[in-house]
Short mmCIF file of C-alpha atoms in Angstrom, two decimals:
data_model
loop_
_atom_site.label_atom_id
_atom_site.label_comp_id
_atom_site.label_asym_id
_atom_site.label_seq_id
_atom_site.Cartn_x
_atom_site.Cartn_y
_atom_site.Cartn_z
CA UNK A 1 -6.67 -19.06 23.82
CA UNK A 2 -9.74 -21.28 23.65
CA UNK A 3 -10.24 -23.69 20.79
CA UNK A 4 -12.96 -22.92 18.27
CA UNK A 5 -14.97 -24.77 15.63
CA UNK A 6 -16.42 -22.71 12.80
CA UNK A 7 -19.46 -24.77 11.85
CA UNK A 8 -21.06 -25.17 8.39
CA UNK A 9 -18.97 -22.53 6.61
CA UNK A 10 -18.75 -22.18 2.86
CA UNK A 11 -14.98 -22.41 2.60
CA UNK A 12 -13.24 -20.43 -0.15
CA UNK A 13 -9.71 -21.54 0.57
CA UNK A 14 -7.55 -19.03 -1.32
CA UNK A 15 -6.39 -21.36 -4.09
CA UNK A 16 -9.02 -20.31 -6.62
CA UNK A 17 -10.58 -23.77 -6.46
CA UNK A 18 -14.30 -24.44 -5.90
CA UNK A 19 -15.79 -23.64 -2.52
CA UNK A 20 -16.90 -26.43 -0.20
CA UNK A 21 -18.91 -26.72 3.00
CA UNK A 22 -16.94 -27.68 6.10
CA UNK A 23 -16.32 -27.40 9.80
CA UNK A 24 -12.98 -25.74 10.52
CA UNK A 25 -11.28 -26.17 13.88
CA UNK A 26 -8.90 -23.54 15.27
CA UNK A 27 -6.65 -24.08 18.29
CA UNK A 28 -3.87 -21.93 19.72
CA UNK A 29 -3.80 -19.70 16.64
CA UNK A 30 -3.63 -22.50 14.05
CA UNK A 31 -6.05 -24.33 11.78
CA UNK A 32 -5.89 -27.85 13.20
CA UNK A 33 -8.71 -29.63 11.37
CA UNK A 34 -10.95 -29.21 8.34
CA UNK A 35 -13.85 -31.64 8.09
CA UNK A 36 -15.74 -31.36 4.82
CA UNK A 37 -19.46 -31.99 4.85
CA UNK A 38 -19.27 -35.10 2.66
CA UNK A 39 -16.54 -36.62 4.84
CA UNK A 40 -18.52 -35.88 7.99
CA UNK A 41 -21.64 -37.83 6.93
CA UNK A 42 -22.30 -40.50 9.52
CA UNK A 43 -19.32 -39.42 11.65
CA UNK A 44 -19.11 -37.44 14.83
CA UNK A 45 -18.57 -33.79 14.01
CA UNK A 46 -15.60 -31.97 15.54
CA UNK A 47 -16.17 -30.24 18.86
CA UNK A 48 -14.43 -27.36 20.61
CA UNK A 49 -14.82 -25.15 23.64
CA UNK A 50 -16.57 -22.60 21.46
CA UNK A 51 -18.71 -23.12 18.38
CA UNK A 52 -19.55 -20.46 15.78
CA UNK A 53 -22.47 -21.09 13.45
CA UNK A 54 -21.31 -19.90 10.01
CA UNK A 55 -24.43 -20.90 8.08
CA UNK A 56 -24.69 -18.65 5.00
CA UNK A 57 -21.24 -17.16 5.49
CA UNK A 58 -18.09 -17.58 3.43
CA UNK A 59 -14.93 -18.47 5.35
CA UNK A 60 -11.77 -17.26 3.60
CA UNK A 61 -8.18 -16.60 4.58
CA UNK A 62 -7.53 -13.12 5.91
CA UNK A 63 -6.99 -10.51 3.21
CA UNK A 64 -3.46 -9.28 2.55
CA UNK A 65 -3.06 -5.61 1.71
CA UNK A 66 -0.05 -5.57 -0.58
CA UNK A 67 0.29 -1.77 -0.49
CA UNK A 68 -0.45 -0.08 2.83
CA UNK A 69 0.56 3.21 4.41
CA UNK A 70 -0.12 2.26 8.04
CA UNK A 71 3.51 2.64 9.10
CA UNK A 72 2.59 4.95 11.98
CA UNK A 73 -1.15 4.26 12.16
CA UNK A 74 -0.51 0.78 13.56
CA UNK A 75 1.43 2.39 16.42
CA UNK A 76 -0.97 5.31 16.84
CA UNK A 77 -4.39 3.65 16.85
CA UNK A 78 -4.93 0.30 18.59
CA UNK A 79 -8.39 0.03 17.04
CA UNK A 80 -7.26 0.34 13.38
CA UNK A 81 -10.74 -0.54 12.14
CA UNK A 82 -9.89 1.03 8.81
CA UNK A 83 -8.21 -2.26 7.95
CA UNK A 84 -9.44 -4.75 10.55
CA UNK A 85 -13.09 -4.21 9.63
CA UNK A 86 -12.29 -4.92 5.97
CA UNK A 87 -10.96 -8.36 6.84
CA UNK A 88 -7.34 -7.33 6.36
CA UNK A 89 -5.13 -9.49 8.57
CA UNK A 90 -1.74 -8.50 7.08
CA UNK A 91 -0.48 -5.22 5.64
CA UNK A 92 2.74 -4.63 3.69
CA UNK A 93 4.39 -1.38 4.85
CA UNK A 94 7.46 0.61 3.79
CA UNK A 95 5.93 1.47 0.44
CA UNK A 96 6.91 3.88 -2.33
CA UNK A 97 10.52 4.08 -1.20
CA UNK A 98 9.87 6.22 1.90
CA UNK A 99 9.39 5.06 5.47
CA UNK A 100 10.97 5.33 8.89
CA UNK A 101 13.73 2.69 8.89
CA UNK A 102 16.65 2.46 8.43
CA UNK A 103 17.42 6.03 9.53
CA UNK A 104 19.69 8.19 11.61
CA UNK A 105 18.48 11.32 13.41
CA UNK A 106 19.10 13.59 10.40
CA UNK A 107 17.43 11.31 7.88
CA UNK A 108 14.45 10.62 10.13
CA UNK A 109 13.59 14.32 10.35
CA UNK A 110 13.67 14.70 6.57
CA UNK A 111 11.56 11.61 5.98
CA UNK A 112 9.00 12.67 8.58
CA UNK A 113 8.52 15.96 6.79
CA UNK A 114 8.54 14.43 3.31
CA UNK A 115 5.70 12.00 4.03
CA UNK A 116 3.70 13.93 6.61
CA UNK A 117 0.85 13.86 4.11
CA UNK A 118 0.82 10.05 4.21
CA UNK A 119 1.28 9.44 7.93
CA UNK A 120 1.02 12.75 9.77
CA UNK A 121 3.96 14.55 11.33
CA UNK A 122 4.39 11.84 13.95
CA UNK A 123 4.56 14.21 16.90
CA UNK A 124 2.54 11.64 18.85
CA UNK A 125 5.01 8.82 18.13
CA UNK A 126 8.13 7.97 20.09
CA UNK A 127 10.61 7.20 17.30
CA UNK A 128 12.73 4.98 19.50
CA UNK A 129 13.99 2.82 16.62
CA UNK A 130 16.56 3.39 13.89
CA UNK A 131 17.02 0.03 12.16
CA UNK A 132 14.52 -2.15 10.31
CA UNK A 133 14.77 -4.80 13.00
CA UNK A 134 14.08 -2.27 15.75
CA UNK A 135 11.00 -1.01 13.89
CA UNK A 136 9.68 -4.56 13.51
CA UNK A 137 10.33 -5.15 17.21
CA UNK A 138 8.36 -2.00 17.98
CA UNK A 139 5.42 -3.42 16.02
CA UNK A 140 5.68 -6.69 17.95
CA UNK A 141 5.58 -4.87 21.27
CA UNK A 142 3.16 -2.08 20.43
CA UNK A 143 0.81 -0.66 23.06
CA UNK A 144 2.75 -1.73 26.13
CA UNK A 145 3.70 -5.08 24.70
CA UNK A 146 0.20 -6.18 23.69
CA UNK A 147 0.89 -5.99 19.94
CA UNK A 148 -0.94 -4.26 17.07
CA UNK A 149 -4.33 -4.64 15.44
CA UNK A 150 -3.26 -6.70 12.41
CA UNK A 151 -0.05 -8.26 11.16
CA UNK A 152 2.51 -6.25 9.19
CA UNK A 153 5.38 -7.00 6.83
CA UNK A 154 7.95 -4.43 5.76
CA UNK A 155 9.79 -3.40 2.60
CA UNK A 156 13.15 -1.65 2.87
CA UNK A 157 12.45 1.82 1.41
CA UNK A 158 15.04 2.66 -1.25
CA UNK A 159 14.48 6.42 -1.03
CA UNK A 160 15.12 6.39 2.71
CA UNK A 161 18.24 4.28 2.15
CA UNK A 162 19.45 6.80 -0.43
CA UNK A 163 18.74 9.72 1.91
CA UNK A 164 20.79 7.98 4.59
CA UNK A 165 23.75 7.10 2.36
CA UNK A 166 23.73 9.90 -0.25
CA UNK A 167 21.37 12.66 0.86
CA UNK A 168 18.58 14.40 -1.05
CA UNK A 169 20.71 15.53 -4.00
CA UNK A 170 20.17 14.66 -7.66
CA UNK A 171 23.45 12.95 -8.48
CA UNK A 172 24.94 9.52 -8.97
CA UNK A 173 26.03 7.67 -5.87
CA UNK A 174 29.75 7.23 -5.42
CA UNK A 175 31.11 3.65 -5.23
CA UNK A 176 31.45 4.05 -1.47
CA UNK A 177 27.87 5.30 -1.13
CA UNK A 178 26.59 2.45 -3.29
CA UNK A 179 28.41 -0.05 -1.08
CA UNK A 180 26.76 1.48 1.95
CA UNK A 181 23.34 1.24 0.32
CA UNK A 182 23.97 -2.41 -0.46
CA UNK A 183 24.86 -3.04 3.19
CA UNK A 184 21.78 -1.17 4.43
CA UNK A 185 19.51 -3.21 2.18
CA UNK A 186 21.22 -6.45 3.22
CA UNK A 187 20.86 -5.55 6.89
CA UNK A 188 17.18 -4.76 6.43
CA UNK A 189 16.59 -8.08 4.70
CA UNK A 190 18.52 -9.96 7.38
CA UNK A 191 16.40 -8.26 10.03
CA UNK A 192 13.17 -9.48 8.43
CA UNK A 193 12.13 -7.21 5.55
CA UNK A 194 10.40 -9.00 2.67
CA UNK A 195 11.81 -6.87 -0.13
CA UNK A 196 12.71 -3.41 -1.41
CA UNK A 197 10.37 -0.60 -2.44
CA UNK A 198 11.02 2.50 -4.54
CA UNK A 199 9.18 5.73 -5.21
CA UNK A 200 10.67 6.79 -8.52
CA UNK A 201 8.55 9.92 -8.79
CA UNK A 202 9.42 10.93 -5.20
CA UNK A 203 12.64 12.46 -3.92
CA UNK A 204 15.25 11.27 -3.26
CA UNK A 205 14.52 7.81 -4.66
CA UNK A 206 13.85 9.21 -8.12
CA UNK A 207 17.48 10.30 -8.41
CA UNK A 208 18.72 6.70 -8.56
CA UNK A 209 19.81 5.55 -12.01
CA UNK A 210 18.91 2.08 -13.23
CA UNK A 211 22.40 0.72 -12.57
CA UNK A 212 22.09 1.70 -8.90
CA UNK A 213 18.66 0.12 -8.58
CA UNK A 214 19.89 -3.04 -10.29
CA UNK A 215 22.69 -3.42 -7.75
CA UNK A 216 20.25 -3.09 -4.85
CA UNK A 217 17.89 -5.59 -6.47
CA UNK A 218 20.75 -8.09 -6.71
CA UNK A 219 21.05 -7.89 -2.92
CA UNK A 220 17.30 -8.37 -2.47
CA UNK A 221 17.36 -11.42 -4.75
CA UNK A 222 20.11 -13.03 -2.66
CA UNK A 223 17.75 -12.96 0.33
CA UNK A 224 14.71 -14.28 -1.53
CA UNK A 225 12.89 -10.94 -1.50
CA UNK A 226 11.18 -8.95 -4.24
CA UNK A 227 11.38 -5.46 -5.71
CA UNK A 228 8.26 -3.29 -5.41
CA UNK A 229 8.65 -0.07 -7.43
CA UNK A 230 6.36 2.88 -7.79
CA UNK A 231 7.97 3.37 -11.18
CA UNK A 232 8.91 6.53 -13.06
CA UNK A 233 5.64 7.29 -14.83
CA UNK A 234 1.99 6.29 -14.73
CA UNK A 235 1.18 8.84 -17.44
CA UNK A 236 2.90 9.83 -20.67
CA UNK A 237 5.72 7.31 -20.26
CA UNK A 238 3.84 4.56 -18.44
CA UNK A 239 4.55 1.62 -20.75
CA UNK A 240 8.21 2.58 -21.04
CA UNK A 241 8.42 2.84 -17.25
CA UNK A 242 6.90 -0.60 -16.79
CA UNK A 243 9.30 -2.05 -19.37
CA UNK A 244 12.21 -0.40 -17.55
CA UNK A 245 11.30 -2.20 -14.31
CA UNK A 246 10.84 -5.53 -16.09
CA UNK A 247 14.27 -5.27 -17.72
CA UNK A 248 15.98 -4.00 -14.57
CA UNK A 249 14.77 -6.90 -12.44
CA UNK A 250 15.45 -9.42 -15.21
CA UNK A 251 19.07 -8.28 -15.24
CA UNK A 252 19.25 -8.43 -11.44
CA UNK A 253 17.55 -11.82 -11.22
CA UNK A 254 15.04 -10.36 -8.78
CA UNK A 255 11.28 -11.00 -8.56
CA UNK A 256 9.19 -7.95 -9.46
CA UNK A 257 5.94 -6.75 -7.90
CA UNK A 258 4.40 -3.77 -9.71
CA UNK A 259 2.54 -1.76 -7.13
CA UNK A 260 -0.69 0.16 -7.86
CA UNK A 261 -0.25 -1.02 -11.45
CA UNK A 262 -2.52 1.46 -13.19
CA UNK A 263 -2.67 3.14 -16.59
CA UNK A 264 -3.82 6.69 -15.87
CA UNK A 265 -4.38 10.07 -17.57
CA UNK A 266 -6.01 10.64 -20.94
CA UNK A 267 -2.99 9.36 -22.86
CA UNK A 268 -3.55 5.86 -21.44
CA UNK A 269 -7.31 5.43 -21.80
CA UNK A 270 -7.98 1.91 -23.01
CA UNK A 271 -4.32 0.88 -23.03
CA UNK A 272 -4.36 -1.71 -20.23
CA UNK A 273 -4.13 -4.59 -22.75
CA UNK A 274 -0.78 -3.20 -23.91
CA UNK A 275 0.55 -3.37 -20.36
CA UNK A 276 -0.69 -6.91 -19.90
CA UNK A 277 0.85 -7.99 -23.21
CA UNK A 278 4.19 -6.61 -22.00
CA UNK A 279 3.88 -8.57 -18.77
CA UNK A 280 2.71 -11.75 -20.50
CA UNK A 281 5.76 -11.67 -22.77
CA UNK A 282 8.05 -11.25 -19.76
CA UNK A 283 6.31 -14.03 -17.84
CA UNK A 284 6.58 -16.35 -20.83
CA UNK A 285 10.32 -15.59 -20.94
CA UNK A 286 10.70 -16.67 -17.32
CA UNK A 287 10.38 -13.45 -15.31
CA UNK A 288 8.78 -13.66 -11.86
CA UNK A 289 6.22 -10.84 -11.85
CA UNK A 290 3.14 -9.96 -9.82
CA UNK A 291 1.18 -6.73 -9.41
CA UNK A 292 -1.42 -5.11 -7.21
CA UNK A 293 -4.21 -2.62 -7.82
CA UNK A 294 -6.93 -0.80 -5.92
CA UNK A 295 -10.49 -1.02 -7.36
CA UNK A 296 -11.06 2.71 -7.89
CA UNK A 297 -10.22 5.23 -10.59
CA UNK A 298 -8.74 8.21 -8.66
CA UNK A 299 -5.21 8.13 -7.31
CA UNK A 300 -4.04 9.59 -4.03
CA UNK A 301 -0.74 11.25 -3.21
CA UNK A 302 0.69 14.52 -1.91
CA UNK A 303 0.43 17.83 -3.72
CA UNK A 304 4.19 18.34 -3.54
CA UNK A 305 4.73 15.07 -5.41
CA UNK A 306 3.51 16.76 -8.61
CA UNK A 307 6.47 19.14 -8.71
CA UNK A 308 9.33 18.55 -11.17
CA UNK A 309 12.21 16.56 -9.73
CA UNK A 310 14.67 19.45 -10.05
CA UNK A 311 12.42 21.52 -7.78
CA UNK A 312 12.46 18.80 -5.12
CA UNK A 313 16.21 18.28 -4.97
CA UNK A 314 17.68 18.82 -1.51
CA UNK A 315 14.59 17.90 0.50
CA UNK A 316 11.67 19.76 2.08
CA UNK A 317 13.45 22.99 3.05
CA UNK A 318 14.95 23.36 -0.41
CA UNK A 319 11.52 22.87 -1.98
CA UNK A 320 9.99 25.55 0.20
CA UNK A 321 12.81 27.94 -0.70
CA UNK A 322 12.21 27.45 -4.42
CA UNK A 323 8.46 27.92 -4.05
CA UNK A 324 9.06 31.17 -2.15
CA UNK A 325 11.28 32.58 -4.91
CA UNK A 326 9.19 34.27 -7.63
CA UNK A 327 11.44 33.47 -10.57
CA UNK A 328 11.94 29.83 -9.58
CA UNK A 329 8.24 29.42 -8.85
CA UNK A 330 7.42 30.50 -12.39
CA UNK A 331 9.80 27.86 -13.76
CA UNK A 332 7.97 25.26 -11.65
CA UNK A 333 4.65 26.51 -12.98
CA UNK A 334 5.83 26.24 -16.58
CA UNK A 335 6.96 22.66 -16.05
CA UNK A 336 3.66 21.75 -14.44
CA UNK A 337 1.27 23.50 -16.78
CA UNK A 338 3.10 23.49 -20.12
CA UNK A 339 5.89 20.92 -20.29
CA UNK A 340 4.44 18.23 -18.05
CA UNK A 341 6.56 17.69 -14.93
CA UNK A 342 8.05 14.29 -14.25
CA UNK A 343 6.41 14.47 -10.82
CA UNK A 344 3.08 14.68 -12.67
CA UNK A 345 4.04 11.73 -14.88
CA UNK A 346 4.97 13.83 -17.90
CA UNK A 347 1.43 15.13 -18.41
CA UNK A 348 0.58 18.85 -18.14
CA UNK A 349 -1.37 19.22 -14.92
CA UNK A 350 -5.16 19.55 -15.13
CA UNK A 351 -6.08 21.50 -12.02
CA UNK A 352 -9.73 20.43 -12.24
CA UNK A 353 -8.64 16.81 -11.55
CA UNK A 354 -6.62 17.66 -8.42
CA UNK A 355 -8.86 17.55 -5.33
CA UNK A 356 -7.46 18.53 -1.94
CA UNK A 357 -8.14 15.65 0.45
CA UNK A 358 -6.26 16.77 3.53
CA UNK A 359 -4.16 19.54 5.07
CA UNK A 360 -1.89 19.70 8.08
CA UNK A 361 -2.98 23.15 9.25
CA UNK A 362 -6.65 23.27 10.36
CA UNK A 363 -6.84 26.91 9.24
CA UNK A 364 -6.63 25.69 5.64
CA UNK A 365 -9.48 23.19 5.98
CA UNK A 366 -11.79 25.12 3.66
CA UNK A 367 -9.71 23.85 0.72
CA UNK A 368 -10.54 20.21 1.52
CA UNK A 369 -13.05 18.61 -0.82
CA UNK A 370 -12.47 21.14 -3.59
CA UNK A 371 -10.32 20.87 -6.66
CA UNK A 372 -7.47 23.32 -7.02
CA UNK A 373 -9.43 24.96 -9.83
CA UNK A 374 -12.55 25.34 -7.67
CA UNK A 375 -10.59 26.70 -4.74
CA UNK A 376 -8.79 29.18 -6.99
CA UNK A 377 -12.06 30.39 -8.54
CA UNK A 378 -13.49 31.12 -5.09
CA UNK A 379 -10.42 33.25 -4.37
CA UNK A 380 -10.31 34.98 -7.74
CA UNK A 381 -6.79 33.75 -8.53
CA UNK A 382 -5.06 31.30 -10.84
CA UNK A 383 -4.91 27.61 -9.88
CA UNK A 384 -1.12 27.79 -9.68
CA UNK A 385 -1.33 30.66 -7.20
CA UNK A 386 -3.65 28.59 -5.01
CA UNK A 387 -1.49 25.48 -5.25
CA UNK A 388 1.69 27.38 -4.49
CA UNK A 389 0.17 29.16 -1.51
CA UNK A 390 -1.16 25.88 -0.12
CA UNK A 391 2.24 24.22 -0.35
CA UNK A 392 3.94 27.15 1.36
CA UNK A 393 1.33 27.78 4.07
CA UNK A 394 0.92 24.08 4.89
CA UNK A 395 4.65 23.29 4.72
CA UNK A 396 4.16 20.70 1.93
CA UNK A 397 1.57 18.71 3.92
CA UNK A 398 -1.52 18.77 1.60
CA UNK A 399 -2.74 15.45 0.23
CA UNK A 400 -4.74 15.10 -2.97
CA UNK A 401 -7.10 12.84 -4.84
CA UNK A 402 -6.09 12.79 -8.49
CA UNK A 403 -9.06 11.99 -10.74
CA UNK A 404 -7.13 10.60 -13.71
CA UNK A 405 -8.06 6.90 -13.90
CA UNK A 406 -10.18 4.84 -16.32
CA UNK A 407 -12.68 2.17 -15.28
CA UNK A 408 -12.02 -0.10 -18.26
CA UNK A 409 -8.31 -0.17 -17.37
CA UNK A 410 -9.12 -0.99 -13.74
CA UNK A 411 -11.32 -3.96 -14.72
CA UNK A 412 -8.92 -5.28 -17.34
CA UNK A 413 -5.91 -5.32 -15.04
CA UNK A 414 -7.70 -6.91 -12.08
CA UNK A 415 -8.55 -9.96 -14.20
CA UNK A 416 -4.91 -10.83 -14.83
CA UNK A 417 -3.57 -14.07 -13.37
CA UNK A 418 -0.75 -12.37 -11.42
CA UNK A 419 -2.98 -9.66 -9.93
CA UNK A 420 -3.28 -9.07 -6.17
CA UNK A 421 -5.09 -6.45 -4.09
CA UNK A 422 -3.58 -3.39 -2.45
CA UNK A 423 -5.39 -0.42 -0.96
CA UNK A 424 -2.64 2.21 -1.18
CA UNK A 425 -4.71 3.58 1.67
CA UNK A 426 -3.59 6.91 3.14
CA UNK A 427 -5.37 7.26 6.46
CA UNK A 428 -4.50 10.94 6.96
CA UNK A 429 -6.53 13.91 5.79
CA UNK A 430 -10.04 15.15 6.39
CA UNK A 431 -11.23 13.52 3.17
CA UNK A 432 -9.34 10.26 2.80
CA UNK A 433 -9.63 8.20 -0.36
CA UNK A 434 -12.42 5.63 0.19
CA UNK A 435 -10.01 2.86 -0.78
CA UNK A 436 -8.36 3.19 2.63
CA UNK A 437 -11.54 1.87 4.30
CA UNK A 438 -13.18 -0.02 1.45
CA UNK A 439 -10.80 -1.75 -0.98
CA UNK A 440 -11.42 -5.40 -0.06
CA UNK A 441 -15.20 -5.36 0.46
CA UNK A 442 -15.44 -3.25 -2.72
CA UNK A 443 -13.75 -6.04 -4.67
CA UNK A 444 -16.15 -8.61 -3.21
CA UNK A 445 -19.34 -6.59 -3.33
CA UNK A 446 -19.00 -4.46 -6.46
CA UNK A 447 -16.66 -6.34 -8.77
CA UNK A 448 -17.70 -9.90 -7.80
CA UNK A 449 -21.37 -9.79 -6.82
CA UNK A 450 -22.63 -6.80 -8.80
CA UNK A 451 -20.49 -6.83 -11.95
CA UNK A 452 -19.17 -10.40 -12.15
CA UNK A 453 -15.73 -9.20 -13.25
CA UNK A 454 -14.20 -11.96 -11.09
CA UNK A 455 -15.70 -15.09 -9.58
CA UNK A 456 -15.80 -15.20 -5.79
CA UNK A 457 -13.21 -17.98 -5.64
CA UNK A 458 -10.88 -16.22 -8.05
CA UNK A 459 -11.17 -12.88 -6.26
CA UNK A 460 -10.41 -14.41 -2.86
CA UNK A 461 -7.29 -16.04 -4.35
CA UNK A 462 -6.19 -12.60 -5.61
CA UNK A 463 -6.57 -11.20 -2.09
CA UNK A 464 -5.10 -14.09 -0.06
CA UNK A 465 -3.21 -17.04 -1.53
CA UNK A 466 -1.48 -15.19 -4.32
CA UNK A 467 -0.08 -12.35 -2.16
CA UNK A 468 1.03 -14.86 0.50
CA UNK A 469 2.99 -16.70 -2.18
CA UNK A 470 4.66 -13.46 -3.29
CA UNK A 471 5.60 -12.76 0.33
CA UNK A 472 6.93 -16.31 0.69
CA UNK A 473 4.75 -17.01 3.72
CA UNK A 474 4.36 -20.79 3.81
CA UNK A 475 1.74 -20.86 6.56
CA UNK A 476 -0.58 -18.01 5.54
CA UNK A 477 -2.94 -17.12 2.75
CA UNK A 478 -4.75 -20.47 2.49
CA UNK A 479 -7.25 -22.42 4.56
CA UNK A 480 -5.18 -25.50 5.22
CA UNK A 481 -4.45 -27.61 8.26
CA UNK A 482 -1.22 -26.34 9.79
CA UNK A 483 -1.77 -22.76 8.57
CA UNK A 484 -2.19 -19.69 10.74
CA UNK A 485 -5.76 -18.92 11.70
CA UNK A 486 -5.93 -15.50 10.04
CA UNK A 487 -9.51 -15.79 8.83
CA UNK A 488 -12.49 -13.78 7.58
CA UNK A 489 -16.18 -14.66 7.64
CA UNK A 490 -18.29 -12.57 5.29
CA UNK A 491 -21.78 -12.66 3.81
CA UNK A 492 -21.43 -12.82 0.01
CA UNK A 493 -24.97 -11.41 -0.38
CA UNK A 494 -24.33 -8.21 1.57
CA UNK A 495 -20.57 -7.57 1.75
CA UNK A 496 -19.87 -4.05 0.51
CA UNK A 497 -17.70 -1.03 1.11
CA UNK A 498 -19.41 1.57 3.24
CA UNK A 499 -16.82 4.21 2.37
CA UNK A 500 -17.65 6.75 -0.32
CA UNK A 501 -16.01 9.94 -1.56
CA UNK A 502 -18.41 11.95 0.61
CA UNK A 503 -18.09 9.67 3.66
CA UNK A 504 -14.71 7.96 3.24
CA UNK A 505 -14.38 6.65 6.81
CA UNK A 506 -17.59 4.63 6.83
CA UNK A 507 -16.89 1.01 7.73
CA UNK A 508 -17.93 -1.88 5.46
CA UNK A 509 -20.96 -4.12 5.83
CA UNK A 510 -21.28 -7.88 5.62
CA UNK A 511 -18.04 -8.83 7.44
CA UNK A 512 -19.15 -9.98 10.90
CA UNK A 513 -16.03 -11.91 11.96
CA UNK A 514 -12.28 -11.43 11.49
CA UNK A 515 -9.65 -13.51 13.29
CA UNK A 516 -5.96 -12.70 13.58
CA UNK A 517 -3.87 -15.56 14.96
CA UNK A 518 -7.06 -17.34 15.97
CA UNK A 519 -8.39 -14.43 18.03
CA UNK A 520 -11.42 -12.33 17.16
CA UNK A 521 -10.51 -8.76 16.23
CA UNK A 522 -13.98 -8.29 14.71
CA UNK A 523 -16.84 -10.14 16.43
CA UNK A 524 -20.52 -9.72 15.56
CA UNK A 525 -19.47 -6.83 13.34
CA UNK A 526 -17.76 -4.88 16.14
CA UNK A 527 -14.11 -4.27 16.92
CA UNK A 528 -12.90 -6.11 20.00
CA UNK A 529 -9.98 -4.94 22.15
CA UNK A 530 -7.76 -7.80 20.90
CA UNK A 531 -4.28 -6.86 19.63
CA UNK A 532 -3.13 -10.07 17.97
CA UNK A 533 -1.04 -8.55 15.19
CA UNK A 534 2.74 -8.89 15.00
CA UNK A 535 5.55 -8.18 12.58
CA UNK A 536 5.74 -10.89 9.93
CA UNK A 537 9.37 -11.37 8.99
CA UNK A 538 10.82 -12.76 5.78
CA UNK A 539 11.13 -16.51 5.68
CA UNK A 540 14.74 -17.70 5.29
CA UNK A 541 15.79 -18.69 1.78
#
């Protein structure tokens, strides 16, 4: 690799401190010198084989996506502009308690079907790994050993661990099964995972009682990792669910990272200050807590995730069997529409807020872009009939946008001092959520430049230095001599998300250069053929 000097950049270094003008020298993937303008007066300026004029551009550390669903996309698509073009240089995978390691053959098949809506069926992937370490090795040697588009860290997925040790049943783990889960989590951490994730509204992770989760968090804490739960409710029981996670990790002595920390549905309009008060009290008492959010109001998940937990017990085939049975299907409908299913966060479903964003079967594509209610009206049937038929015909694959968020909650939470950025970006589906392609430029363009919700320096710290500290990465997330040269150059006057709800895969503007490990993955606004990304493993305690 040639050495490089980035000349006359406005450096926003990831600490939240004031920006400064400087020349930054990169060599062999590292930042080797930073010469500030004042210090350079009257002195010879640094030179390198290549010079890049950064006049008018901000130089920041690469953005860290604290909640990504690129587990297969990084192995499927060497371009991966969805993230690279945003300035993302590191993604955290293994989210929501479901991913592809550790597994055996039986568990892998169930997981592939359960999260086909997030990552596709994976028929184009050679699943030649079973352990966490083998998956991370596969990332390191992706695309015939060249690597992957951006760096990736991994969370051990608690739901997958439970499927492997217990199965998909709703019951307490036996002492022997709990011991096996502890060992699986320990092995994953030893092999480089940065923590543990849960999806406590997804099967089978939702079947774990707090005592079981606490025991697994104790293991994570021993290895210096953190717990990252998608907790039990973002709706009717949201505050109670947040408090449950705070208490659970306090008892386990484990750091807590609340992922996509939103307050959604009508019952939570304007209640973000209550959440932040809860967190402030815990922080004041000594808890180690961070959170991430995406800067949009709709959520994104799978249609099957809305079902009550009892209907999801046993895994995908059991779900399909219950949906096919008339009497059982009516019980599911009652829980969804009248009681408020736990899968729908305890709130009776509002079919006019559920928009189909993707299907697995192309023959069902006419549903995409319509709400369940709209699609049902076109067919002259009830919304439940449409939803049920979609789940059956598409074998549980449909993904949805769930229009249940509140802008004032989004703005309030992103201001908090422990906030970080995460896209929760699902790259599958004909109509992906625009956050998958736009989260980070949307923060910078909309919430910094247009609305002034955050200062530029503060926002960059939320997207770089703060997440690197949570991940315990001592040489990333800041512009410092001796740090990795994962860097972004953007124009603060024009940076913006190109993605919209109508055109969700439009790339951002105003980000002409992105470097991963000192190599240009975006140059002059275009994706290069560089694959500089690798698996980023947990630093030893």
